[in-house]
Short mmCIF file of C-alpha atoms in Angstrom, two decimals:
data_model
loop_
_atom_site.label_atom_id
_atom_site.label_comp_id
_atom_site.label_asym_id
_atom_site.label_seq_id
_atom_site.Cartn_x
_atom_site.Cartn_y
_atom_site.Cartn_z
CA MET A 1 2.71 29.54 10.95
CA THR A 2 1.72 25.88 11.20
CA THR A 3 4.11 23.74 13.22
CA SER A 4 5.55 20.73 11.42
CA VAL A 5 5.02 17.40 13.18
CA ARG A 6 7.41 14.66 12.18
CA LEU A 7 5.78 11.25 12.08
CA GLY A 8 7.82 8.64 13.91
CA ALA A 9 8.22 4.89 13.65
CA ASP A 10 5.46 4.14 16.17
CA GLU A 11 2.83 6.28 14.46
CA VAL A 12 3.45 4.84 11.00
CA SER A 13 3.66 1.23 12.18
CA ARG A 14 0.11 1.47 13.57
CA CYS A 15 -1.09 0.76 10.03
CA HIS A 16 0.33 -2.74 10.38
CA LEU A 17 -1.98 -3.87 13.17
CA VAL A 18 -5.02 -2.16 11.70
CA ALA A 19 -4.45 -3.85 8.33
CA ARG A 20 -3.93 -7.25 9.93
CA ASP A 21 -6.89 -7.07 12.30
CA GLU A 22 -9.42 -4.86 10.48
CA GLY A 23 -8.60 -4.86 6.78
CA LEU A 24 -7.32 -2.69 3.95
CA ALA A 25 -9.83 0.17 4.02
CA PRO A 26 -9.43 0.98 7.75
CA ALA A 27 -5.63 0.85 7.40
CA LEU A 28 -5.67 3.18 4.39
CA THR A 29 -7.96 5.53 6.29
CA LEU A 30 -5.51 5.63 9.19
CA LEU A 31 -2.47 6.18 6.97
CA GLY A 32 -4.25 8.92 5.04
CA SER A 33 -5.28 10.69 8.25
CA LEU A 34 -1.65 10.70 9.39
CA VAL A 35 -0.03 11.78 6.13
CA ALA A 36 -2.56 13.53 3.89
CA PRO A 37 -5.71 14.33 5.89
CA GLY A 38 -8.64 15.39 3.75
CA LEU A 39 -6.85 14.52 0.50
CA LEU A 40 -7.07 11.66 -1.98
CA PRO A 41 -3.58 10.07 -2.15
CA ALA A 42 -2.49 8.98 -5.62
CA GLY A 43 0.72 7.52 -6.97
CA PRO A 44 3.20 9.25 -9.30
CA ALA A 45 1.29 8.19 -12.43
CA GLY A 46 -2.07 9.27 -11.04
CA HIS A 47 -3.39 5.89 -9.89
CA ALA A 48 -5.16 5.59 -6.56
CA VAL A 49 -6.56 2.88 -4.31
CA VAL A 50 -8.59 4.55 -1.57
CA PRO A 51 -11.41 3.77 0.87
CA GLN A 52 -14.85 4.42 -0.53
CA GLU A 53 -15.42 7.25 1.96
CA VAL A 54 -12.28 9.07 0.78
CA ALA A 55 -13.26 8.67 -2.87
CA ALA A 56 -16.67 10.17 -2.11
CA SER A 57 -15.53 13.10 0.03
CA ALA A 58 -12.07 14.33 -0.99
CA ASP A 59 -12.02 17.43 -3.20
CA ARG A 60 -8.25 17.54 -3.72
CA VAL A 61 -5.67 14.98 -4.88
CA TRP A 62 -2.31 14.48 -3.14
CA LEU A 63 0.08 13.23 -5.82
CA ASP A 64 3.44 12.48 -4.24
CA GLY A 65 3.40 15.83 -2.45
CA ALA A 66 1.77 17.91 -5.17
CA VAL A 67 -1.84 18.97 -4.71
CA ALA A 68 -4.51 19.49 -7.37
CA GLU A 69 -8.17 20.39 -7.27
CA ARG A 70 -9.92 17.14 -8.07
CA ALA A 71 -12.66 18.84 -10.08
CA LEU A 72 -10.10 20.04 -12.62
CA LEU A 73 -8.65 16.59 -13.31
CA ASP A 74 -9.79 14.06 -15.86
CA GLU A 75 -10.62 11.27 -13.44
CA SER A 76 -11.50 7.76 -14.57
CA PRO A 77 -13.03 5.32 -12.09
CA VAL A 78 -11.63 1.82 -12.55
CA GLY A 79 -13.88 0.01 -10.14
CA THR A 80 -15.05 -0.58 -6.57
CA VAL A 81 -13.96 -3.70 -4.70
CA GLU A 82 -15.82 -4.97 -1.64
CA LEU A 83 -13.30 -6.32 0.85
CA PRO A 84 -13.34 -7.32 4.51
CA GLY A 85 -13.26 -4.09 6.49
CA GLY A 86 -14.90 -2.00 3.78
CA ALA A 87 -14.92 -1.19 0.08
CA VAL A 88 -12.01 0.41 -1.74
CA VAL A 89 -12.19 2.39 -4.98
CA LEU A 90 -9.65 2.21 -7.80
CA LEU A 91 -9.18 5.50 -9.66
CA ARG A 92 -6.99 7.00 -12.33
CA THR A 93 -6.36 10.73 -12.64
CA LEU A 94 -4.42 11.89 -15.68
CA GLY A 95 -4.42 15.23 -17.50
CA THR A 96 -6.89 18.07 -16.98
CA ARG A 97 -10.36 18.53 -18.32
CA SER A 98 -8.99 21.01 -20.84
CA GLY A 99 -6.61 18.38 -22.18
CA GLU A 100 -3.54 20.18 -20.85
CA VAL A 101 -0.85 17.95 -19.41
CA GLY A 102 2.15 18.73 -17.30
CA PRO A 103 5.74 17.62 -17.74
CA ASP A 104 6.99 14.07 -17.56
CA LEU A 105 7.86 14.23 -13.87
CA TYR A 106 9.60 10.89 -13.50
CA GLY A 107 11.27 10.22 -16.84
CA ASN A 108 9.18 7.11 -17.44
CA GLY A 109 7.08 8.31 -20.35
CA VAL A 110 3.99 8.89 -18.22
CA THR A 111 2.47 12.34 -18.50
CA THR A 112 0.97 13.73 -15.33
CA PRO A 113 -1.52 16.49 -14.55
CA ARG A 114 -0.25 20.03 -14.21
CA LEU A 115 -0.19 20.33 -10.46
CA ARG A 116 0.85 22.94 -7.96
CA GLU A 117 3.38 22.02 -5.33
CA ALA A 118 1.95 21.78 -1.86
CA ASP A 119 2.34 25.00 0.10
CA PRO A 120 4.89 24.50 2.91
CA GLU A 121 2.77 26.80 5.09
CA THR A 122 -0.28 24.56 4.78
CA THR A 123 1.50 21.23 4.31
CA PRO A 124 4.35 21.29 6.83
CA GLY A 125 7.06 18.63 6.82
CA LEU A 126 6.31 17.65 3.21
CA PRO A 127 9.38 15.44 2.62
CA ASP A 128 8.70 13.74 5.97
CA ARG A 129 5.13 13.05 4.92
CA ARG A 130 6.17 11.57 1.59
CA ALA A 131 8.56 9.29 3.43
CA ALA A 132 5.89 8.43 6.00
CA TRP A 133 3.49 7.41 3.25
CA ALA A 134 6.12 5.21 1.59
CA LEU A 135 7.02 3.48 4.86
CA GLY A 136 3.40 3.19 5.98
CA LEU A 137 2.43 1.36 2.80
CA VAL A 138 4.99 -1.37 3.48
CA TRP A 139 3.76 -1.77 7.06
CA LEU A 140 0.17 -1.86 5.82
CA ARG A 141 0.85 -4.52 3.20
CA LEU A 142 2.79 -6.60 5.72
CA GLY A 143 -0.24 -6.60 8.00
CA LEU A 144 -2.49 -7.77 5.16
CA SER A 145 -0.03 -10.49 4.21
CA GLU A 146 0.21 -11.74 7.79
CA ALA A 147 -3.58 -11.92 7.94
CA LEU A 148 -3.49 -13.96 4.73
CA ARG A 149 -1.02 -16.38 6.30
CA GLU A 150 -3.27 -16.83 9.32
CA THR A 151 -6.25 -17.44 7.03
CA CYS A 152 -4.27 -20.08 5.16
CA MET A 153 -3.30 -21.89 8.34
CA ARG A 154 -6.90 -22.00 9.57
CA HIS A 155 -8.09 -23.23 6.19
CA LEU A 156 -5.42 -25.91 5.85
CA ASN A 157 -5.78 -27.08 9.44
CA GLY A 158 -9.48 -27.63 8.86
CA ARG A 159 -9.09 -29.84 5.81
CA ARG A 160 -7.98 -33.44 6.06
CA THR A 161 -6.26 -35.85 3.74
CA GLY A 162 -6.18 -39.39 5.05
CA SER A 163 -5.35 -39.37 8.74
CA THR A 164 -3.80 -35.90 8.84
CA THR A 165 -4.57 -32.30 7.93
CA LEU A 166 -3.34 -30.51 4.83
CA LEU A 167 -1.30 -28.23 7.07
CA GLN A 168 0.86 -31.22 8.06
CA GLN A 169 1.77 -32.09 4.47
CA GLN A 170 5.46 -31.51 3.86
CA MET A 171 5.15 -29.27 0.79
CA VAL A 172 2.34 -27.28 2.37
CA LYS A 173 4.31 -26.74 5.59
CA SER A 174 7.30 -25.67 3.53
CA THR A 175 5.29 -23.04 1.65
CA VAL A 176 3.74 -21.67 4.84
CA ALA A 177 7.21 -21.54 6.41
CA ASP A 178 8.56 -19.65 3.40
CA GLY A 179 5.79 -17.08 3.81
CA LEU A 180 6.51 -16.76 7.52
CA ILE A 181 10.23 -16.23 6.84
CA GLU A 182 9.44 -13.45 4.37
CA HIS A 183 7.18 -11.78 6.93
CA LEU A 184 9.75 -12.01 9.70
CA GLU A 185 12.51 -10.63 7.49
CA VAL A 186 10.38 -7.70 6.29
CA ARG A 187 9.30 -6.95 9.84
CA ALA A 188 12.90 -7.07 11.07
CA VAL A 189 13.91 -4.45 8.50
CA LEU A 190 10.98 -2.17 9.35
CA THR A 191 10.98 -2.38 13.15
CA GLY A 192 12.10 0.83 14.82
CA VAL A 193 12.72 2.58 11.50
CA ALA A 194 11.44 6.13 11.14
CA PRO A 195 10.20 7.60 7.84
CA GLY A 196 13.08 8.55 5.54
CA GLU A 197 15.62 6.21 7.09
CA LEU A 198 15.30 3.49 4.44
CA PRO A 199 16.17 4.24 0.79
CA GLY A 200 13.49 3.74 -1.81
CA VAL A 201 15.26 0.72 -3.31
CA ILE A 202 14.94 -1.12 0.02
CA LEU A 203 11.25 -0.28 0.35
CA ALA A 204 10.65 -1.48 -3.21
CA HIS A 205 12.44 -4.73 -2.37
CA LEU A 206 10.26 -5.20 0.72
CA HIS A 207 7.15 -4.69 -1.40
CA ALA A 208 8.42 -7.37 -3.79
CA ARG A 209 8.96 -9.82 -0.94
CA ILE A 210 5.45 -9.23 0.40
CA THR A 211 4.00 -9.77 -3.07
CA ALA A 212 5.93 -13.04 -3.45
CA ALA A 213 4.69 -14.29 -0.07
CA ASP A 214 1.10 -13.37 -0.95
CA ARG A 215 1.24 -15.31 -4.20
CA TRP A 216 2.62 -18.43 -2.50
CA LEU A 217 0.01 -18.30 0.23
CA VAL A 218 -2.98 -17.67 -2.03
CA ASN A 219 -2.11 -20.80 -4.02
CA LEU A 220 -2.49 -22.87 -0.84
CA LEU A 221 -6.15 -21.86 -0.59
CA GLY A 222 -7.09 -23.43 -3.89
CA ALA A 223 -10.29 -22.17 -5.49
CA SER A 224 -11.44 -20.59 -2.22
CA GLY A 225 -8.59 -18.10 -2.49
CA TYR A 226 -10.10 -16.55 -5.59
CA LEU A 227 -13.62 -15.86 -4.41
CA THR A 228 -14.93 -12.32 -4.72
CA GLY A 229 -14.06 -10.43 -1.57
CA GLY A 230 -11.89 -13.30 -0.40
CA PRO A 231 -8.24 -13.39 0.67
CA GLY A 232 -6.98 -13.70 -2.89
CA GLN A 233 -8.73 -10.50 -3.90
CA VAL A 234 -7.31 -8.69 -0.86
CA ALA A 235 -3.82 -9.81 -1.92
CA HIS A 236 -4.46 -8.67 -5.48
CA VAL A 237 -5.60 -5.20 -4.43
CA SER A 238 -2.63 -4.99 -2.06
CA GLU A 239 -0.34 -5.66 -5.01
CA LEU A 240 -2.14 -3.00 -7.07
CA LEU A 241 -1.62 -0.55 -4.21
CA ALA A 242 2.13 -1.14 -4.32
CA GLU A 243 2.23 -0.79 -8.10
CA ALA A 244 0.36 2.51 -7.86
CA HIS A 245 2.65 4.12 -5.30
CA VAL A 246 6.16 2.69 -5.61
CA ARG A 247 8.14 5.38 -7.37
CA THR A 248 10.27 4.57 -10.39
CA ARG A 249 13.16 6.46 -8.84
CA ALA A 250 13.42 3.78 -6.19
CA ALA A 251 15.50 1.78 -8.63
CA ALA A 252 18.10 4.50 -8.45
CA GLY A 253 18.35 4.11 -4.69
CA GLU A 254 17.00 7.53 -3.75
CA PRO A 255 15.43 7.90 -0.31
CA ALA A 256 11.72 7.20 -0.53
CA GLY A 257 9.57 10.29 -0.56
CA VAL A 258 12.47 12.75 -0.78
CA GLU A 259 13.06 14.84 -3.85
CA SER A 260 16.56 15.18 -5.20
#
């Protein structure tokens, strides 16, 4: 029998530093190796944002704890995005190649593939791993958002208006400070928290705060924030990642990653 290993706060929070210092793809690779090694992680509706290497090599899909053979699914590639740290691939997996669909798992009108539940013998600690994925995504996105803030400060400090830099303008300083406050508050909630300790509604709220901070900060970069492969595109893909994986049940306040 395989021994279950519960992922703790320190292991999951490693995604934060990797995302901040190396980028989205390396952080997703780390989180996937901790939670769903060898699998392609997808959200409840079948959407996935994964490193290019995972998209090329994984032969099974991990859909919120259920596992399906990838070859049997009707997979639609959405696109590949080149980002600092490596490319990520956007995918959608819905239905099977025979056209058969499974039940509406989440009551939101989205049909999902007919999947088999992960075998507890081969996927030990399944609820823990769902919770670890949910918590790790927030840490990961926080790291990306903090990197965006640092990019903004370097950019603004290097551009002058009159006798001062843009970073010293009152409205600009206020926006940067608002982003910093959001980051500090999210980090304060996450620090020392193990997977499963925060309800899904709190994690969803933290994702929303990170998204708000990203949007404020990207606006400070002007046109340079919207260049291909630039910080604005990283923030956009980060937001897509949250939309793909945040479960609709979070609104009901259920613990993230734990089935009722």
